[in-house]
Short mmCIF file of C-alpha atoms in Angstrom, two decimals:
data_model
loop_
_atom_site.label_atom_id
_atom_site.label_comp_id
_atom_site.label_asym_id
_atom_site.label_seq_id
_atom_site.Cartn_x
_atom_site.Cartn_y
_atom_site.Cartn_z
CA MET A 981 218.38 82.78 94.47
CA VAL A 982 215.88 82.07 91.64
CA GLY A 983 215.38 78.61 90.38
CA TYR A 984 214.06 77.20 87.15
CA TRP A 985 211.44 74.61 86.81
CA GLN A 986 209.78 72.67 84.06
CA LEU A 987 206.25 71.05 84.35
CA MET A 988 205.68 67.88 82.27
CA LEU A 989 202.25 66.39 81.66
CA ALA A 990 201.03 63.08 80.70
CA ASP A 991 197.88 61.99 79.68
CA PHE A 992 196.59 58.60 81.34
CA ARG A 993 193.12 58.82 80.08
CA VAL A 994 191.84 55.43 78.99
CA ALA A 995 188.50 53.65 78.33
CA GLY A 996 186.99 51.42 80.82
CA GLY A 997 189.14 52.61 83.79
CA ARG A 998 191.99 50.61 82.67
CA PRO A 999 195.05 50.84 83.38
CA SER A 1000 195.31 52.96 86.61
CA HIS A 1001 198.54 54.37 87.71
CA GLU A 1002 199.37 55.55 91.15
CA ASN A 1003 202.52 57.57 91.77
CA HIS A 1004 204.52 56.95 95.05
CA GLY A 1005 207.35 59.10 94.70
CA PHE A 1006 211.18 59.46 93.70
CA SER A 1007 213.93 57.63 95.01
CA PRO A 1008 216.12 59.35 97.60
CA ASP A 1009 218.70 60.41 94.81
CA GLY A 1010 215.88 61.56 92.52
CA SER A 1011 216.89 59.12 89.56
CA ARG A 1012 213.86 56.93 89.81
CA LEU A 1013 210.06 57.07 90.12
CA ILE A 1014 208.37 54.48 91.82
CA PHE A 1015 204.56 53.76 91.09
CA SER A 1016 202.08 50.80 91.08
CA SER A 1017 199.76 49.99 87.89
CA ASN A 1018 197.51 47.42 86.32
CA PHE A 1019 198.58 48.13 82.73
CA GLU A 1020 199.98 44.58 82.50
CA ALA A 1021 197.45 42.69 84.63
CA LYS A 1022 195.80 39.62 83.34
CA LYS A 1023 193.34 39.47 86.28
CA TRP A 1024 191.08 41.77 87.87
CA LEU A 1025 192.79 41.92 91.16
CA GLU A 1026 196.14 42.35 89.86
CA ASN A 1027 198.33 45.20 90.56
CA HIS A 1028 202.04 45.77 90.49
CA VAL A 1029 204.90 48.02 91.71
CA TYR A 1030 207.24 49.38 89.07
CA VAL A 1031 210.24 51.76 89.06
CA MET A 1032 211.19 53.99 86.00
CA ASP A 1033 214.82 55.37 85.65
CA LEU A 1034 214.15 59.08 84.67
CA LYS A 1035 217.30 59.14 82.69
CA THR A 1036 216.71 56.23 80.30
CA GLN A 1037 212.81 56.11 80.89
CA LYS A 1038 213.30 52.16 81.18
CA VAL A 1039 210.26 50.74 83.43
CA THR A 1040 211.06 47.82 85.50
CA ARG A 1041 208.20 45.69 87.13
CA LEU A 1042 209.41 44.73 90.83
CA THR A 1043 206.51 42.44 91.89
CA SER A 1044 204.99 39.34 90.13
CA GLU A 1045 201.77 38.24 91.82
CA GLY A 1046 198.67 39.52 93.68
CA TRP A 1047 197.80 43.29 94.39
CA ASN A 1048 200.59 45.70 95.41
CA GLU A 1049 200.71 49.10 95.85
CA HIS A 1050 201.63 51.99 98.39
CA ALA A 1051 205.46 51.38 97.66
CA ILE A 1052 208.13 53.72 99.15
CA PHE A 1053 211.87 53.83 98.91
CA SER A 1054 213.68 53.83 102.19
CA PRO A 1055 215.75 56.87 103.14
CA ASP A 1056 218.87 55.23 101.90
CA GLY A 1057 217.24 54.10 98.60
CA ARG A 1058 218.27 50.19 99.08
CA SER A 1059 214.75 49.08 100.18
CA ILE A 1060 211.30 49.35 99.26
CA VAL A 1061 208.25 48.94 101.52
CA TRP A 1062 204.95 47.96 99.99
CA MET A 1063 201.45 46.65 100.47
CA SER A 1064 200.67 43.20 99.12
CA ASN A 1065 197.95 40.60 99.42
CA VAL A 1066 200.32 37.90 98.52
CA GLY A 1067 200.01 34.94 100.97
CA ASN A 1068 196.59 36.28 102.58
CA ARG A 1069 193.55 34.09 102.02
CA SER A 1070 191.31 36.54 103.78
CA GLY A 1071 191.63 39.21 101.17
CA GLY A 1072 193.47 41.51 103.61
CA THR A 1073 197.01 43.07 103.04
CA ASP A 1074 200.13 43.19 104.87
CA TYR A 1075 203.71 45.24 104.56
CA TRP A 1076 206.18 43.79 102.53
CA ILE A 1077 210.00 44.88 102.06
CA MET A 1078 212.31 44.09 99.16
CA ASN A 1079 215.53 45.46 97.61
CA SER A 1080 215.20 48.25 95.42
CA ASP A 1081 215.93 45.96 92.50
CA GLY A 1082 213.17 43.79 93.37
CA SER A 1083 215.19 40.96 94.83
CA ASN A 1084 215.03 39.55 98.31
CA LYS A 1085 211.03 39.90 98.99
CA ARG A 1086 210.20 39.32 102.64
CA ARG A 1087 206.79 39.71 104.57
CA LEU A 1088 207.06 42.09 107.51
CA THR A 1089 203.64 42.05 109.02
CA PHE A 1090 201.03 39.34 109.50
CA PHE A 1091 198.05 41.19 110.59
CA ASN A 1092 195.93 38.68 108.56
CA GLU A 1093 197.52 35.37 109.96
CA LYS A 1094 196.32 33.56 113.05
CA GLY A 1095 198.97 32.58 115.29
CA HIS A 1096 201.03 35.82 115.00
CA PRO A 1097 201.19 38.49 117.47
CA GLU A 1098 200.01 41.18 115.44
CA TYR A 1099 196.86 39.07 114.11
CA ALA A 1100 194.04 41.61 114.13
CA GLY A 1101 191.23 39.07 114.39
CA ARG A 1102 189.79 40.19 111.20
CA LYS A 1103 190.62 41.15 107.62
CA THR A 1104 193.04 44.16 107.65
CA VAL A 1105 194.20 46.30 104.82
CA VAL A 1106 197.48 48.27 105.21
CA ALA A 1107 197.93 51.29 103.20
CA ASP A 1108 200.13 54.39 102.98
CA LEU A 1109 203.36 54.55 105.09
CA ALA A 1110 206.04 57.10 105.91
CA TRP A 1111 209.69 56.05 106.76
CA ARG A 1112 211.61 57.18 109.83
CA PRO A 1113 214.40 59.50 108.58
CA ASP A 1114 217.09 57.06 109.72
CA GLY A 1115 215.45 54.36 108.18
CA THR A 1116 215.07 51.91 111.05
CA ALA A 1117 210.98 52.12 111.14
CA PHE A 1118 208.18 53.19 109.24
CA ALA A 1119 204.56 54.48 110.42
CA GLY A 1120 201.67 52.82 108.28
CA TYR A 1121 197.93 52.99 108.29
CA THR A 1122 195.83 49.78 108.81
CA GLY A 1123 192.08 49.31 108.78
CA GLY A 1124 189.46 46.98 107.62
CA LYS A 1125 187.23 48.56 105.18
CA VAL A 1126 189.26 51.41 103.51
CA LEU A 1127 187.02 51.63 100.52
CA THR A 1128 183.98 52.39 102.69
CA GLU A 1129 183.00 54.59 105.30
CA SER A 1130 182.26 52.92 108.66
CA SER A 1131 182.41 54.15 112.11
CA SER A 1132 182.52 50.83 113.75
CA ASP A 1133 185.69 49.67 111.77
CA PRO A 1134 188.67 50.49 113.56
CA SER A 1135 191.68 51.90 111.84
CA ARG A 1136 195.06 52.87 113.44
CA ILE A 1137 198.46 53.87 112.77
CA VAL A 1138 201.21 51.27 113.46
CA LEU A 1139 204.85 51.72 113.88
CA VAL A 1140 207.03 48.83 112.45
CA GLU A 1141 210.39 48.68 113.70
CA LEU A 1142 212.90 47.17 111.38
CA ARG A 1143 216.04 45.06 112.64
CA LEU A 1144 217.56 44.33 108.98
CA LYS A 1145 221.00 45.77 109.35
#
């Protein structure tokens, strides 16, 4: 069987390094693209999660404050897990979950909050993640200095099991 494909290009060159865009992937049904960007940012450390309906090309912002990225649709397409620094005074980030329309945002991890079982004892930054196919868990990266090379800075892969259903 032979398939047909079409390559589409977009020019995102901008002066001064802004805005920046990071594509995170498609919704499971292929109708939406999820990405993060600072194109509407009013402050330096502001980045938001967006979805674009590929049929209408309508872009919808899903987050409203802080630094947000690494957003991935759940396997059933009803939820999105992403990284955010909202609520973290240490400058670290944690995983959050929301409905795919941006409603019902809830913090899932507390790597940066004293008194929580998963508290890392230092600033922790979370990043990319991958869902378990049945949507009951995801594996994600945690580390302290993801933007620098440091052999003394421990990083790890964590498994976050969800009991949301």
